CSV table of C-alpha atoms and ligand atoms in Angstrom, one decimal:
chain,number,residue,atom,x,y,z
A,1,UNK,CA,0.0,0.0,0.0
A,2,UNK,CA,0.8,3.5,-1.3
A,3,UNK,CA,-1.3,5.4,0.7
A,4,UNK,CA,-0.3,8.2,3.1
A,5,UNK,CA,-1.8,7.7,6.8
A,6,UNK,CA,-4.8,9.8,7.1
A,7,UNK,CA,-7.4,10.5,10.3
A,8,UNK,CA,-5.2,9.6,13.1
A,9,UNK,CA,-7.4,12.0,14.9
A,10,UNK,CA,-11.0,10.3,15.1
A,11,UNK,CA,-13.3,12.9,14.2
A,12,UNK,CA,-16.1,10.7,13.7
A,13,UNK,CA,-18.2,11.1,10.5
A,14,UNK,CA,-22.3,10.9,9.1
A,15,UNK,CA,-22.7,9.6,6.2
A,16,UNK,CA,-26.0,10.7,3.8
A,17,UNK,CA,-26.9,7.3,2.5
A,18,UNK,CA,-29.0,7.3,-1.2
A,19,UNK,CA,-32.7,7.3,-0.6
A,20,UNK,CA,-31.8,5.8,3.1
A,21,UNK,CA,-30.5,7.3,6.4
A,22,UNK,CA,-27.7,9.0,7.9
A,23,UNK,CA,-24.9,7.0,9.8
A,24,UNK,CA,-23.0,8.1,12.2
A,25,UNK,CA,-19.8,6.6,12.8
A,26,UNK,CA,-16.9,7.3,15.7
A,27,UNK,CA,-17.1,9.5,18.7
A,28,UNK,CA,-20.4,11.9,17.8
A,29,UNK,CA,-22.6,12.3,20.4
A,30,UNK,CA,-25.6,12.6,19.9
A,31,UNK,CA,-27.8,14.5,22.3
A,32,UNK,CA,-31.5,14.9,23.2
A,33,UNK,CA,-32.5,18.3,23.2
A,34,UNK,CA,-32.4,18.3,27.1
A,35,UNK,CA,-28.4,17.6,26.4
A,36,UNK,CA,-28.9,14.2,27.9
A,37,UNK,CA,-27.5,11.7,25.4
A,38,UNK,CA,-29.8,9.6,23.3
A,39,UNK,CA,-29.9,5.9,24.4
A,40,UNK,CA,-27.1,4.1,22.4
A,41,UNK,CA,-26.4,0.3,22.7
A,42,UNK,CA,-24.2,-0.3,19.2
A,43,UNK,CA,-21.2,2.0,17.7
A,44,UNK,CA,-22.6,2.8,14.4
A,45,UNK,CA,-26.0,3.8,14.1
A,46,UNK,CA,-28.7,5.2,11.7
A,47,UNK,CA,-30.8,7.8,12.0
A,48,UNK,CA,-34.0,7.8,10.4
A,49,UNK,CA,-34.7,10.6,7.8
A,50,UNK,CA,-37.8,9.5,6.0
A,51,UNK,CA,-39.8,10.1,9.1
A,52,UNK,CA,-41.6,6.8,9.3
A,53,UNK,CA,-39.3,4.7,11.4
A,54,UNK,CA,-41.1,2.9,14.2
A,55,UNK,CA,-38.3,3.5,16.6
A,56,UNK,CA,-37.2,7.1,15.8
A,57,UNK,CA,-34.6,8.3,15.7
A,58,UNK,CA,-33.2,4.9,14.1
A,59,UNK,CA,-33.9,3.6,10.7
A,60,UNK,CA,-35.5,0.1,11.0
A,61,UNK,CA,-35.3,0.1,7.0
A,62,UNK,CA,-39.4,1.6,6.8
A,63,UNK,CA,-37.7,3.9,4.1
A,64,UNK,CA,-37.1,1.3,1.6
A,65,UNK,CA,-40.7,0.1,1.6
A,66,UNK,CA,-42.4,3.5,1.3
A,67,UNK,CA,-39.9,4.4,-1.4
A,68,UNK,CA,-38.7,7.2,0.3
A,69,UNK,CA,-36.3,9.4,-1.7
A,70,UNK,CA,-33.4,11.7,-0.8
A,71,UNK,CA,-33.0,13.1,-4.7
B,1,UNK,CA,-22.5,-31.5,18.3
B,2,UNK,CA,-24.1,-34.6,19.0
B,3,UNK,CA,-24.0,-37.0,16.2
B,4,UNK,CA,-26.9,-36.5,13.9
B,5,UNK,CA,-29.4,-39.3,12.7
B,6,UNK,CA,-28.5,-39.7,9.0
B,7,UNK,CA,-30.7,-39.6,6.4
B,8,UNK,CA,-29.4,-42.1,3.4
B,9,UNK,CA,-26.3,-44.1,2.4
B,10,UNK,CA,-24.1,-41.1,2.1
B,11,UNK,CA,-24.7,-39.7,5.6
B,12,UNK,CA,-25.1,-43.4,6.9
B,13,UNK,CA,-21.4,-44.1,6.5
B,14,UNK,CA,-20.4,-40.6,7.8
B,15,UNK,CA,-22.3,-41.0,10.9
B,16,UNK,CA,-21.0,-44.5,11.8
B,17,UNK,CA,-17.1,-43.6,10.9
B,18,UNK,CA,-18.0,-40.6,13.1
B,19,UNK,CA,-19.5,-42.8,15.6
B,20,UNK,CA,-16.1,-44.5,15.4
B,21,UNK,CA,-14.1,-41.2,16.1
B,22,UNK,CA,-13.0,-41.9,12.2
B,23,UNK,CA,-12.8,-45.3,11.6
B,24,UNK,CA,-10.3,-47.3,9.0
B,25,UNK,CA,-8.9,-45.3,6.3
B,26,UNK,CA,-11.3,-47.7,4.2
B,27,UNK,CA,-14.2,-46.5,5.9
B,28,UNK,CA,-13.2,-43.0,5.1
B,29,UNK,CA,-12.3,-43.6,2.1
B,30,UNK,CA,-15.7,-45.3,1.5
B,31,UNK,CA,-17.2,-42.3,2.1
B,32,UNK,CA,-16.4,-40.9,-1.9
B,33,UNK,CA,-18.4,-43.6,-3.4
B,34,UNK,CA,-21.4,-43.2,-1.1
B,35,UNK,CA,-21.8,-39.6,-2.1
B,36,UNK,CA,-21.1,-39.9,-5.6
B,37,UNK,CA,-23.9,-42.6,-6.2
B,38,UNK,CA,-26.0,-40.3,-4.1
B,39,UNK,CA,-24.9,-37.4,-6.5
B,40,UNK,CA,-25.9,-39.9,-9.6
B,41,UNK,CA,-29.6,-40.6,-7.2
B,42,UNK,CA,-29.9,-37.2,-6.5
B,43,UNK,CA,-33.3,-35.7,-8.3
B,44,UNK,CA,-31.9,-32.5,-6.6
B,45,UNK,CA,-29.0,-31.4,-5.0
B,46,UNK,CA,-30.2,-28.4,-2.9
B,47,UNK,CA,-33.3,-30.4,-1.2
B,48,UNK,CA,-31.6,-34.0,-1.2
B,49,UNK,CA,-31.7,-34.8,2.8
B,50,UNK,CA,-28.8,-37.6,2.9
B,51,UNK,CA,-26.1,-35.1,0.4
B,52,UNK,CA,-26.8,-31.9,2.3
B,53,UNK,CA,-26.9,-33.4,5.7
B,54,UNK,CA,-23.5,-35.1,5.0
B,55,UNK,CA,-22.2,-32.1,3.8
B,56,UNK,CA,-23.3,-30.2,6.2
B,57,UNK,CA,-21.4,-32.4,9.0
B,58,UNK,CA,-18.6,-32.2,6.8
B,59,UNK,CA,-18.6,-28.5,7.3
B,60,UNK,CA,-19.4,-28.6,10.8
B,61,UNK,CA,-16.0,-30.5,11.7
B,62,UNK,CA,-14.3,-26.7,11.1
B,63,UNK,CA,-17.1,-25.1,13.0
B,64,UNK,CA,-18.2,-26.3,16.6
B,65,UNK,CA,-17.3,-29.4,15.9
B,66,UNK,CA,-18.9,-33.0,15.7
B,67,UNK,CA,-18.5,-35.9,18.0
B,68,UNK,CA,-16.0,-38.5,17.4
B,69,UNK,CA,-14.7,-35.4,14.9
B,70,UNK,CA,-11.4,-34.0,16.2
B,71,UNK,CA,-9.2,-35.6,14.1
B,72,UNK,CA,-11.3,-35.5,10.3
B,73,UNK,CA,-11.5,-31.7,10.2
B,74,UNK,CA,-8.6,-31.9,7.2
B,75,UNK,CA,-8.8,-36.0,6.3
B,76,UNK,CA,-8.2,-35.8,2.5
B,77,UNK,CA,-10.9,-38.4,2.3
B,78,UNK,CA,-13.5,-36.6,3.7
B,79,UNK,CA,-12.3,-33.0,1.8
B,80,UNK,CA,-12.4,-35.6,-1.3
B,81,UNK,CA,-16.1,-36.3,-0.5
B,82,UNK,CA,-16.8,-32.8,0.7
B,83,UNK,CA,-15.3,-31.4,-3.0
B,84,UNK,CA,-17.8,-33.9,-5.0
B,85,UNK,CA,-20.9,-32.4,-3.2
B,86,UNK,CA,-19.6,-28.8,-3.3
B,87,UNK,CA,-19.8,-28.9,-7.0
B,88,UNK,CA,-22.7,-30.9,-7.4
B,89,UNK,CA,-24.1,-27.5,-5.0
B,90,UNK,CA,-22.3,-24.8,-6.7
B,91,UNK,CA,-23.3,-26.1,-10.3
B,92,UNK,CA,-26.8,-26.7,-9.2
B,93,UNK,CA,-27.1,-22.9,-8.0
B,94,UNK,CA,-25.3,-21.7,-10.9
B,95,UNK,CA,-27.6,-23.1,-13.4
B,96,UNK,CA,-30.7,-22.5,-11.3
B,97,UNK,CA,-30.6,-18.9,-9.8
B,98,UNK,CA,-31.4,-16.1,-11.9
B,99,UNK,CA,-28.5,-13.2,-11.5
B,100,UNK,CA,-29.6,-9.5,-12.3
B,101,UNK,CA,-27.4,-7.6,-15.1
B,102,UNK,CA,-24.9,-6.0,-13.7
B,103,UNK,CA,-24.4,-2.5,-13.2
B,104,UNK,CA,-21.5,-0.2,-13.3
B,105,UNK,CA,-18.6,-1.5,-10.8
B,106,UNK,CA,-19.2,1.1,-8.5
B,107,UNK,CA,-19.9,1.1,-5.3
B,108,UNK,CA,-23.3,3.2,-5.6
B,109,UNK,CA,-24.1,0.9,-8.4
B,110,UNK,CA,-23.3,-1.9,-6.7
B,111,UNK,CA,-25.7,-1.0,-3.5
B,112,UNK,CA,-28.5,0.3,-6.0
B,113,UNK,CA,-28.5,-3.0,-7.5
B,114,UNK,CA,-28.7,-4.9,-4.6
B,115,UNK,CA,-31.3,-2.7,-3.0
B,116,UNK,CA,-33.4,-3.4,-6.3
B,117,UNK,CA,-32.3,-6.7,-6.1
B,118,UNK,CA,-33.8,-7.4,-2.3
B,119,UNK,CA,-36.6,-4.9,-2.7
B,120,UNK,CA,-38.2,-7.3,-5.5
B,121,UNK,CA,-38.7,-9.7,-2.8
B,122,UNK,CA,-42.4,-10.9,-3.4
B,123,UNK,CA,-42.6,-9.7,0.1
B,124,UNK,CA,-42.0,-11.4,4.1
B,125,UNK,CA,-44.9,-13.2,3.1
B,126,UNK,CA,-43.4,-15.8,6.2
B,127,UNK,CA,-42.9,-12.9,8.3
B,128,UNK,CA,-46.6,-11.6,7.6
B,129,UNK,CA,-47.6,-15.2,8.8
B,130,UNK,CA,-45.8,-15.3,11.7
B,131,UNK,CA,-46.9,-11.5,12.7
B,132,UNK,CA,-51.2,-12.5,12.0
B,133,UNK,CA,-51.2,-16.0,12.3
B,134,UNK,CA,-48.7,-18.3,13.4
B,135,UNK,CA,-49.6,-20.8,16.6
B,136,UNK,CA,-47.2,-21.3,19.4
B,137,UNK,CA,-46.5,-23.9,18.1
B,138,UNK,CA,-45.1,-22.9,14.6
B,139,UNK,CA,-43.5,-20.2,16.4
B,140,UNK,CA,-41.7,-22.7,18.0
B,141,UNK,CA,-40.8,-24.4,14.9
B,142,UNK,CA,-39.5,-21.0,13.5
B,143,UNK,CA,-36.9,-20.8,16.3
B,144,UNK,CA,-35.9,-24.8,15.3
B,145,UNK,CA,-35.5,-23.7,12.2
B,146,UNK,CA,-33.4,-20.7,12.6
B,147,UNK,CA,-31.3,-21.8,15.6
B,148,UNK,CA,-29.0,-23.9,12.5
B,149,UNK,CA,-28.1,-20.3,11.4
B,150,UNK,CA,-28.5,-18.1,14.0
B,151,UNK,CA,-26.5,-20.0,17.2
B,152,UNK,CA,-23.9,-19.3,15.1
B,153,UNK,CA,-25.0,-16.3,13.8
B,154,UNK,CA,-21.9,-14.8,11.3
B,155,UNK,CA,-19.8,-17.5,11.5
B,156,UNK,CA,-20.2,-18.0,7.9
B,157,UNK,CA,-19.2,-14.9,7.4
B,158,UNK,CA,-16.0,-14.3,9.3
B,159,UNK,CA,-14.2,-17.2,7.4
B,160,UNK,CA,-14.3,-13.9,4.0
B,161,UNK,CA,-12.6,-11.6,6.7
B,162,UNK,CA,-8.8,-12.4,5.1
B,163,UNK,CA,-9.7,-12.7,2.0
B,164,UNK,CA,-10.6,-9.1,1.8
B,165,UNK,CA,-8.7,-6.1,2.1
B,166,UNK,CA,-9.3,-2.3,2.8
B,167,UNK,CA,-12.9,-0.8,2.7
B,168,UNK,CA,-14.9,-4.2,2.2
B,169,UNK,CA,-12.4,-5.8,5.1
B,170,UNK,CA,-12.9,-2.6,7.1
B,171,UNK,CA,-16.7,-2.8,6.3
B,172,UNK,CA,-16.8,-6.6,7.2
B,173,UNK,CA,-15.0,-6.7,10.4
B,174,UNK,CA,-17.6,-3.2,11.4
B,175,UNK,CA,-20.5,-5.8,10.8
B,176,UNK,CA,-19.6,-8.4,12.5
B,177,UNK,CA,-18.3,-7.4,15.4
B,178,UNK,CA,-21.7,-5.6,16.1
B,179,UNK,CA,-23.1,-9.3,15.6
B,180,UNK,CA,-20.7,-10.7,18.3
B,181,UNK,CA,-22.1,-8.0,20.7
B,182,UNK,CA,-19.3,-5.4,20.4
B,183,UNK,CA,-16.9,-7.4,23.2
B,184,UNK,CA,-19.8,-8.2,25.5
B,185,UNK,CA,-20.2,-11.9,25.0
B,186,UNK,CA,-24.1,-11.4,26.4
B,187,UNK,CA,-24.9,-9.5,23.2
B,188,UNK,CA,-23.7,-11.7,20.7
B,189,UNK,CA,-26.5,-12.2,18.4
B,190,UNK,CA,-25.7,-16.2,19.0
B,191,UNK,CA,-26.3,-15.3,22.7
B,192,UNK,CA,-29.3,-13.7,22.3
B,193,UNK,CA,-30.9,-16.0,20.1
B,194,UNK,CA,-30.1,-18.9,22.6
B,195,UNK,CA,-32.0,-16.6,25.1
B,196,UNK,CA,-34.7,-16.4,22.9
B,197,UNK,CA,-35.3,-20.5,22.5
B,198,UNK,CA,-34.5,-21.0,26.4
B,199,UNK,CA,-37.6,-18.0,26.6
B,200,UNK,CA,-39.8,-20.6,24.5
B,201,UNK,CA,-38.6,-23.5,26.4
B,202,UNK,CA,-36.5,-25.4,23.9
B,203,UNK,CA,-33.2,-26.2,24.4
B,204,UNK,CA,-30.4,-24.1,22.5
B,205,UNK,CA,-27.3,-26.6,22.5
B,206,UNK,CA,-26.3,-26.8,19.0
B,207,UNK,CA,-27.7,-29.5,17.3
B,208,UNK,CA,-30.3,-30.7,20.0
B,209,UNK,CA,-33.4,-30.2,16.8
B,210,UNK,CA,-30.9,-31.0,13.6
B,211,UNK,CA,-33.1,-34.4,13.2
B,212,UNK,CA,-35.8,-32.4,12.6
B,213,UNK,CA,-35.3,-29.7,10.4
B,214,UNK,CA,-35.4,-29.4,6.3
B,215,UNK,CA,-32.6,-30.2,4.0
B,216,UNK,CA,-33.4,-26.8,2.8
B,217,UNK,CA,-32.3,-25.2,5.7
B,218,UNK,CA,-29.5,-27.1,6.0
B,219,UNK,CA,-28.6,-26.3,2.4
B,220,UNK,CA,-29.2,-22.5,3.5
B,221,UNK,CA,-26.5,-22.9,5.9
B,222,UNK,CA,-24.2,-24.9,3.5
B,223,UNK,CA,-24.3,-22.2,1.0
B,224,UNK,CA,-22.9,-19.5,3.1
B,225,UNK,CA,-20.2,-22.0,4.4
B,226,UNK,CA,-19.1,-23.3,0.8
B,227,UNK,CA,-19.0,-19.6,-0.6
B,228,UNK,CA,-17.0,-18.6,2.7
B,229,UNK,CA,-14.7,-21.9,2.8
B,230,UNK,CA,-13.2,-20.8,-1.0
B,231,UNK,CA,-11.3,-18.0,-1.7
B,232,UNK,CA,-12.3,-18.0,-5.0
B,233,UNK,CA,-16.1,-17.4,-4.0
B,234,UNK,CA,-15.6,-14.4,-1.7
B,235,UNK,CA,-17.3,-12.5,-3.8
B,236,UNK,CA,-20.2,-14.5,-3.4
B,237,UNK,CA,-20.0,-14.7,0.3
B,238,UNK,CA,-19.9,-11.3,0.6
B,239,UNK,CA,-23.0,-11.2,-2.0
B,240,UNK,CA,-24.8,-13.4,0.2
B,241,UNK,CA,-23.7,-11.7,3.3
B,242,UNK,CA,-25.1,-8.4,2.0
B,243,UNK,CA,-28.6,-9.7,0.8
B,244,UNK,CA,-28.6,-11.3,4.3
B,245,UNK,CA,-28.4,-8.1,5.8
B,246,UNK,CA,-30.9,-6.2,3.3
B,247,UNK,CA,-33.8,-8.4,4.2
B,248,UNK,CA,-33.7,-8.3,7.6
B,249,UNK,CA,-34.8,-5.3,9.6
B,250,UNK,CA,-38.3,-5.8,7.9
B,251,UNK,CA,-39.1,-9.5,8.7
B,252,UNK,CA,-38.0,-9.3,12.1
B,253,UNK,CA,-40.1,-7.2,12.9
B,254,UNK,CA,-42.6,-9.1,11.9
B,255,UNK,CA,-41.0,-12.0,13.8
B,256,UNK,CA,-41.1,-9.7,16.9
B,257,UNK,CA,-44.7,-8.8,16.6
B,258,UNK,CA,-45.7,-12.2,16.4
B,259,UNK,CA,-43.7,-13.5,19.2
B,260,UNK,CA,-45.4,-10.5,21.0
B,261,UNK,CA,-48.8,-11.6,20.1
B,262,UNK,CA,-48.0,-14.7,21.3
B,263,UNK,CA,-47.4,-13.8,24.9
B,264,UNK,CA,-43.7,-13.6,24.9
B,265,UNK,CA,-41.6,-11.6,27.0
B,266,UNK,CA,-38.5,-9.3,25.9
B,267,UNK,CA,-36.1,-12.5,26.8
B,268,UNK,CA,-37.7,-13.7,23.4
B,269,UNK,CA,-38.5,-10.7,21.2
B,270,UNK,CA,-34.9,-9.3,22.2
B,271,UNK,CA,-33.2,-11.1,19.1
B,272,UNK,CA,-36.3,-9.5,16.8
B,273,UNK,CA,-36.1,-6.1,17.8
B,274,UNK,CA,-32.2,-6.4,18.2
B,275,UNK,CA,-31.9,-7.2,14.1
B,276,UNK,CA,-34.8,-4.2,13.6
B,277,UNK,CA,-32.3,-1.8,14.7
B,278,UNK,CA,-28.7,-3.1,14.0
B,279,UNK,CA,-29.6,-4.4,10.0
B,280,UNK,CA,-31.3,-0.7,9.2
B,281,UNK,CA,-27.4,-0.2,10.0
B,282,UNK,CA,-25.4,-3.4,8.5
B,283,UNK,CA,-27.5,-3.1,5.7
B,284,UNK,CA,-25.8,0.4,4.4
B,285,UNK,CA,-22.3,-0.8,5.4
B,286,UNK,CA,-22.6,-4.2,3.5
B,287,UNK,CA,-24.9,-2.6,0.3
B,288,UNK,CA,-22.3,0.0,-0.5
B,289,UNK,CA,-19.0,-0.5,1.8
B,290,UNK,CA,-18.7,-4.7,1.9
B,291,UNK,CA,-20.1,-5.4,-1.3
B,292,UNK,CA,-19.6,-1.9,-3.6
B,293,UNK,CA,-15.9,-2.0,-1.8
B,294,UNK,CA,-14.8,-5.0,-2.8
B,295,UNK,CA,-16.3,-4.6,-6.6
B,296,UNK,CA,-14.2,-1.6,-6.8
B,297,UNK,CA,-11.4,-3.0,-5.8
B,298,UNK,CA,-11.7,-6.3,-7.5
B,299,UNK,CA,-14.3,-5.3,-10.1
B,300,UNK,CA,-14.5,-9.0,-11.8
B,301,UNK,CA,-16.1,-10.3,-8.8
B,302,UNK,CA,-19.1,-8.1,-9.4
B,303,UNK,CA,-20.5,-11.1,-11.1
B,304,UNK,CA,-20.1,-13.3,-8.3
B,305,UNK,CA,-21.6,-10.7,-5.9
B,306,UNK,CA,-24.6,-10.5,-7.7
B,307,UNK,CA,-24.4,-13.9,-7.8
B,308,UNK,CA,-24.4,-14.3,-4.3
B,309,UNK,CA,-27.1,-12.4,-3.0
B,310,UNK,CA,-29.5,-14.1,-6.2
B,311,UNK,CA,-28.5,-17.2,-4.6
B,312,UNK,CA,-29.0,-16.7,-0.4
B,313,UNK,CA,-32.6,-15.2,-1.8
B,314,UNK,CA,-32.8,-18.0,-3.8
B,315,UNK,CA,-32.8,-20.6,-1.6
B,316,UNK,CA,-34.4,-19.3,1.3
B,317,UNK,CA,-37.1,-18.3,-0.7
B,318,UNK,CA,-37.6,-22.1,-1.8
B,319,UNK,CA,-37.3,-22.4,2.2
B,320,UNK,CA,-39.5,-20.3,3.3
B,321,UNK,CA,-41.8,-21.3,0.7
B,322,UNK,CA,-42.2,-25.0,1.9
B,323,UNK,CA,-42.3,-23.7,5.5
B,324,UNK,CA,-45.2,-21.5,4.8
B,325,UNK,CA,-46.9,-24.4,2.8
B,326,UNK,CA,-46.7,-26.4,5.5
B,327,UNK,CA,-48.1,-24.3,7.8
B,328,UNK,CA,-50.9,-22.6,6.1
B,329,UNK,CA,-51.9,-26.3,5.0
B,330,UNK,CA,-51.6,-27.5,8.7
B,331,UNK,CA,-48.5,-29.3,8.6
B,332,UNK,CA,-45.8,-29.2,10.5
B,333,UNK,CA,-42.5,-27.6,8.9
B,334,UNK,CA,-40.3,-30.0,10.5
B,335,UNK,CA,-39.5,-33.9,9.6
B,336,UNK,CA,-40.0,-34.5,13.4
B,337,UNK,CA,-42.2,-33.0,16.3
B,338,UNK,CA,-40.9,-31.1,19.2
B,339,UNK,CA,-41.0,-32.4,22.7
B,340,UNK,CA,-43.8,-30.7,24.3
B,341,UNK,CA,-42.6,-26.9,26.1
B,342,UNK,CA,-40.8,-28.5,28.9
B,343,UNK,CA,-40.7,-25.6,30.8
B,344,UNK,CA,-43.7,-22.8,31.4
B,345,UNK,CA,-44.9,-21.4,28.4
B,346,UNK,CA,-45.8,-17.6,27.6
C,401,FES,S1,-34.7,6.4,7.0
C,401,FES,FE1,-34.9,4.3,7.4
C,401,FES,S2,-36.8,4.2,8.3
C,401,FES,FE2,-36.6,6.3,8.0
């Protein structure tokens, strides 16, 4: 490999998935709007953006049968 | 594992050399010309009992392990034998899946495709079942059935893990370690699905139901271990893998809803509700990181990919399919019936 070493700091990152959520990946925190932190039991998670998740604010993949799109 | 009951002349002489912690090298070496007349018998591969229970034991000697077992894990006889039925498998899929056309080998491509792909799904017409109608007692049977997969839930996969390298490795290893509970041996989806049959009173030692279920769901099992076993086929595990993934958060919770309708407690719908959440996730990663990374790295394994995912789909459609026939037409799904609930039901 040829590649120079990138992100040794972990800045953590959300990624805009195509017609899907968002993931968020490495050390963001994310809050309720009380500043307590949302209940969290995995690393990587998905938040639901096509508003018809039954356990908001993860995706459980609702967006894929109502053919929700982000374009 | 214990030592399974066989189910024709191939299995047969597995089981008793197995029985006989290996046997003669003739008895081993027996084994070849058992499964290659049952090959020649064989009015199909995937749903033959005896071939995909042998093979399936084969397999298992790298896995948990078999009785009598230790030593056979590498015995060229039994690789010998375990080679014949591997083709006879992989030819019958190739021939008998359809594959989609392939897209561009891009990684957005890739995880359009297999979002089309898995979205075509006629629909968790099982999972519908099991939400509306299922009886205890089929629910029962669904956790039989799924306990060959799921108590050892990503195995499969893991054996793909050095075959790969940079964003689909990365992508893999993130996957799976969320299905072995992160370093907390309690969350391992393995764990929690054991959790789940001890909730419905069955017993959740590997093997304890393998008399009873399907050759199909053996063969469900099979496929992912022959596509993860070869090198050459890791495109096709990771196919598989990411199909997996994409038809999940739906139909479990189905699964859930039905186990709650039922009566169950959250020691049972845990493992439903758990795959909800976490496959909404692994489904991303593997659609555009596992499976789109690895085409655009190795771009002429985009074929194999799709071929992959067509076949998993494939052949637990064909599963699912005879469980839900036998159900809806009052049958059980299983060759044999449970022990009645030992402990308190729901
Ligand atoms: S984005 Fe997946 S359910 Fe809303």
């Amino acid at each position: 490999m040829t590649a120079p070493n990138l992100g040794r700091r972990d800045d953590g990152e959300i990624i805009a998935c195509p017609d899907g959520p968002f993931l968020v990946r490495g050390p963001v925190e994310i809050l309720l709007p009380d500043g307590t932190p949302l209940p969290r039991t995995r690393r990587t998670v998905a938040l639901c953006r096509c508003g018809l998740s039954t356990i908001k604010p993860y995706c459980d993949g609702t967006h894929k049968a109502s053919g929700f799109r982000t374009t | 594992m214990r030592i399974p009951d066989a189910r024709g002349p191939a299995s047969a002489q597995l089981t008793a050399l197995l029985a006989d912690s290996g046997g003669t090298l003739e008895d081993r070496t027996a084994l070849r010309p058992a499964v290659d007349a049952a090959i020649a018998d064989a009015a199909d591969v995937v749903r033959d009992d005896d071939l995909q229970l042998t093979l399936f034991l084969l397999y298992e000697l790298a896995y948990g392990g078999v009785d009598g077992g230790d030593s056979l894990e590498w015995d060229p006889a039994l690789l010998d034998a375990r080679a014949v039925i591997e083709r006879a498998l992989e030819t019958a899929l190739r021939a008998r899946v359809s594959v989609p056309p392939p897209p561009s080998p891009d990684a957005e491509s890739v995880a359009a495709a297999l979002f089309a792909l898995t979205g075509e799904d006629a629909g968790p017409s099982l999972a519908r079942y099991v939400a509306k109608k299922a009886t205890e007692e089929q629910f029962r049977e669904l956790l039989v059935l799924r306990s060959v997969y799921a108590l050892k839930e990503a195995d499969p996969q893991s054996w793909a893990i050095p075959r790969l390298h940079g964003r689909a490795k990365a992508a893999l290893v993130e996957v799976l370690a969320d299905e072995y509970g992160d370093g907390r041996p309690h969350r391992m989806h393995s764990a929690i699905f054991a959790g789940a049959m001890a909730g419905a009173g069955l017993d959740s030692r590997y093997g304890t139901y393998l008399d009873a279920v399907p050759a199909l769901t053996l063969a469900s099992v099979n496929v992912m271990s022959l596509f993860g076993l070869h090198r050459r086929l890791r495109g096709a595990s990771v196919g598989l893998f990411a199909a997996y993934e994409m038809t999940s958060s739906l139909p479990n919770r189905q699964y859930g809803n039905g186990a709650r309708r039922l009566g169950y407690g959250e020691d049972v719908t845990w493992y439903f509700d758990e795959h909800v959440e976490a496959d909404a996730v692994h489904e991303q990663i593997a659609a555009r990181d596992l499976a789109g990374g690895l085409v655009e790295a190795e771009p002429e394994l985009l074929g194999d990919v799709l071929f992959g995912a067509a076949a998993g789909l494939t052949v637990d459609g064909w599963s699912g399919g005879d469980v839900h026939a036998a159900w809806t037409s009052g049958r059980s799904a299983l060759r044999r019936a449970l022990p009645a609930v030992a402990a308190a039901g729901p």
